[in-house]
Amino acid sequence: MNVDFGNALASEAVTGVSEGSLERLDDRVRRAHDRIESGIGDREFGYASLALPEDTDPGAIRSALEGFDPEAVLTVGIGGSALGAETITAALGRSEHYSLDNVDPERTRELLEKLPLESTLLNVVSRSGTTAETLANFLVVRKAMAEAGVEWTDRTVVTTGDSGPLRALADEHDLPVCPVPDGVPGRFSALSAVGLVPAAALGCDIEALLAGGAVGQAALAPSLFECPAYAYGAVAYALETRGATTNAFVPYAEALEPLAEWFAQLWAESLGKDGLGQTPVRALGATDQHSQLQLYRAGRKDKLVTLLRPREREDEPIPETDIESLSYLGGSTLGGLLDAEFEATEASLAAAGQANVRLEVDRLDAESVGRLLYELEAACVLVGELAGVEAFTQPAVEWGKRAARGLLGGGDFEEATAVEEKTVRRVE
Amino acid sequence: MNVDFGNALASEAVTGVSEGSLERLDDRVRRAHDRIESGIGDREFGYASLALPEDTDPGAIRSALEGFDPEAVLTVGIGGSALGAETITAALGRSEHYSLDNVDPERTRELLEKLPLESTLLNVVSRSGTTAETLANFLVVRKAMAEAGVEWTDRTVVTTGDSGPLRALADEHDLPVCPVPDGVPGRFSALSAVGLVPAAALGCDIEALLAGGAVGQAALAPSLFECPAYAYGAVAYALETRGATTNAFVPYAEALEPLAEWFAQLWAESLGKDGLGQTPVRALGATDQHSQLQLYRAGRKDKLVTLLRPREREDEPIPETDIESLSYLGGSTLGGLLDAEFEATEASLAAAGQANVRLEVDRLDAESVGRLLYELEAACVLVGELAGVEAFTQPAVEWGKRAARGLLGGGDFEEATAVEEKTVRRVE
């Protein structure tokens, strides 16, 4: 990706960082880079994520999918087990990919009624094989397939760890299985089978996605001034320490809306620790100019606004019109309008002293998307190093999982008791 | 709606508010209520929004739609001209409503290829009739209809102000027109024709939506302890002054995902002024437990987490299974699992001292949804009164609009010059 942090400098933005500070920070970036490189080399827990472009075997994914030529893919997974795959297929225009990444009964029913089950590939993803939401949805989908006369074992691929109930089930029914790579947390797994199976099943060039990741990896360098991923991470970190505790992530492309969700998980779950971490806010340009821009310009200066766009798009002309006050639109294009809005918003934030960073990719093709995912991950890992937080774990999530399991009668957990003791202060 | 702010009290949360403080704040709530009531009575600018349940004429909307029985509705509008309508139709399960609320060429093309244009109702919404994004999309859709041999004048309804190019066009072609009510900003217009036309066209009970709004209006009372809307608004305000500068809005229902977007506009554009205003973060339960919860529990205590759910749902049983470690799920339901996750997450935030508020509606029917929208608007207006900001304007958005217009050659604007002078600091 291409990074332009001109509008995040102290000369432009209230919470901005000076060139001198960035130069001093660059010493720490160099040390962090050494740490990251050695972690990658040794395939240490978490750091192994940044080795996926070399470690993922696209051939194995294609083998697992041999014989499938689905009309649609239904991914059953949640969090990192769904978001990477959704992000990649959406960015590459594969609208035939659907996800059950929630346990909403109405949504589940509606989706199952709509999908052509006899030509849908069911893609079940859970590292442990015990994720309650995923397994509950899997049981519901399996029953719906049976009721529709579809043999589920003929239409299911599983991505899971080496052991657990999902692995056992796959072995029992001889289902194709893709591995979840060791040492790679879910939110960093987009460039493994976890993120690539639906893309491959729908005809995307997963080799090019991985090649893009490899370009991102090759671009890692011991200076933020030489490496786009680190430039973005270092500036985000510097701004957070100066009060930008929110990171509004605003792609200017509908196909990148899931990327904003993926980014929100990456940033929140990796960096939200020890009382630190920017709150990611997902937004969408140009739509959210009519929703969030008032706040970003005139509210607290506690934000970094990250603006992202592809430099090239397949465009659509705006027809000429005889309506005089609109004639300036005729002859332009929808993409031209969107780009004008992008630049106008960026300048409007700068004029208000609101820090912002511009990220650009050449276009939304497999290589650019693979590189973008890799570089945003590397940026996140760098922030973790600079902030001194452990980016690869998510300990705070466990409490709620135990409480929910206890409430459902899945064992004796003291957290479930705490739920019963809620302080109630009700107004109806 | 039902409000429970037990987990936002000082006894439970780091940024919480004490009962004593709330009692003192209640004096100001009483005065704000008087101001709001007199504003409603006089139909003052902005306050008129809270009179919509009485002022909107559902008969006029139905008349404008006479003769239409569309398979799908395509709304062309942006910001408040689309979000209310999207929110209502989604909450009531009308998936045949589509929006063009962005100027993304690929998304526009994809949608136009997918829609049955000959049986689609085109719903164009812009108060001024000059909104660049809306008019550009309208011109593209009109051309697509012509190319498909569909007479656009037979399939278009317009919602606009008393004058402007869209009104002129409607008059010229004798299109049915619904009015944008006076004194009602876009983000407060869900319970007017702006929000109700698609719902009515798709068979929703708009009278019940308005009746729900009227119930919300009747429930306004001069004490936060007697009025759910004010309870939520006052607690949100009190928490913001204690450091909760973010409001994460988390509905536990996929059908309420657009509501979170609508809320984000309502909150950001109304309250993001004078260096104040909570940053709304839209999220979705239970999915985002696997994405944002780590941050909400272990990050900065600068958040209010608003949890929202319907008390009743059309549920879906989870099939029994012979997989032993999952047997606890069998016999439960997807909705039961979702509710367990809701309560577990709420308790898990409380256990971490993270302030949260529970909002509940009885179920997702027209009356409950109408009341919910009204009460969230009233909550927002109350926060504006308490914070001393002007909730009904959005002055900071104008700069960017002028810049974009200048860039597109629609006139001479100094803002466009500022765009050209951007400070560039690039890493590629």
PDB file of C-alpha atoms in Angstrom, chain B residues 32-55 182-183 217 220 230 374 381 385 392:
ATOM      1  CA  ALA B  32     -34.719  20.496  29.278  1.00  0.00           C
ATOM      2  CA  HIS B  33     -38.027  18.674  29.056  1.00  0.00           C
ATOM      3  CA  ASP B  34     -39.887  21.991  29.350  1.00  0.00           C
ATOM      4  CA  ARG B  35     -37.737  23.382  26.548  1.00  0.00           C
ATOM      5  CA  ILE B  36     -38.354  20.335  24.385  1.00  0.00           C
ATOM      6  CA  GLU B  37     -42.099  20.356  25.004  1.00  0.00           C
ATOM      7  CA  SER B  38     -42.407  24.013  24.084  1.00  0.00           C
ATOM      8  CA  GLY B  39     -40.265  23.429  20.991  1.00  0.00           C
ATOM      9  CA  ILE B  40     -42.541  20.581  19.973  1.00  0.00           C
ATOM     10  CA  GLY B  41     -45.655  22.653  20.647  1.00  0.00           C
ATOM     11  CA  ASP B  42     -44.402  25.521  18.497  1.00  0.00           C
ATOM     12  CA  ARG B  43     -42.959  23.220  15.850  1.00  0.00           C
ATOM     13  CA  GLU B  44     -39.631  25.013  16.198  1.00  0.00           C
ATOM     14  CA  PHE B  45     -36.818  24.032  13.851  1.00  0.00           C
ATOM     15  CA  GLY B  46     -35.559  20.606  14.877  1.00  0.00           C
ATOM     16  CA  TYR B  47     -37.989  20.131  17.745  1.00  0.00           C
ATOM     17  CA  ALA B  48     -40.656  19.652  15.069  1.00  0.00           C
ATOM     18  CA  SER B  49     -39.044  16.227  14.543  1.00  0.00           C
ATOM     19  CA  LEU B  50     -40.558  15.063  17.804  1.00  0.00           C
ATOM     20  CA  ALA B  51     -44.038  16.019  16.569  1.00  0.00           C
ATOM     21  CA  LEU B  52     -43.875  13.708  13.544  1.00  0.00           C
ATOM     22  CA  PRO B  53     -46.072  10.993  15.054  1.00  0.00           C
ATOM     23  CA  GLU B  54     -48.951  13.493  14.947  1.00  0.00           C
ATOM     24  CA  ASP B  55     -47.857  15.492  11.915  1.00  0.00           C
ATOM     25  CA  ASP B 182     -40.442  21.519   7.502  1.00  0.00           C
ATOM     26  CA  GLY B 183     -38.063  21.915  10.381  1.00  0.00           C
ATOM     27  CA  GLN B 217     -43.999  10.917  22.685  1.00  0.00           C
ATOM     28  CA  LEU B 220     -41.868  11.916  27.628  1.00  0.00           C
ATOM     29  CA  TYR B 230     -34.467  10.667  29.017  1.00  0.00           C
ATOM     30  CA  TYR B 374     -38.696   8.110  18.560  1.00  0.00           C
ATOM     31  CA  VAL B 381     -32.231  15.861  21.764  1.00  0.00           C
ATOM     32  CA  GLU B 385     -29.923  20.313  25.712  1.00  0.00           C
ATOM     33  CA  PHE B 392     -30.284  20.123  14.742  1.00  0.00           C
TER      34      PHE B 392
END
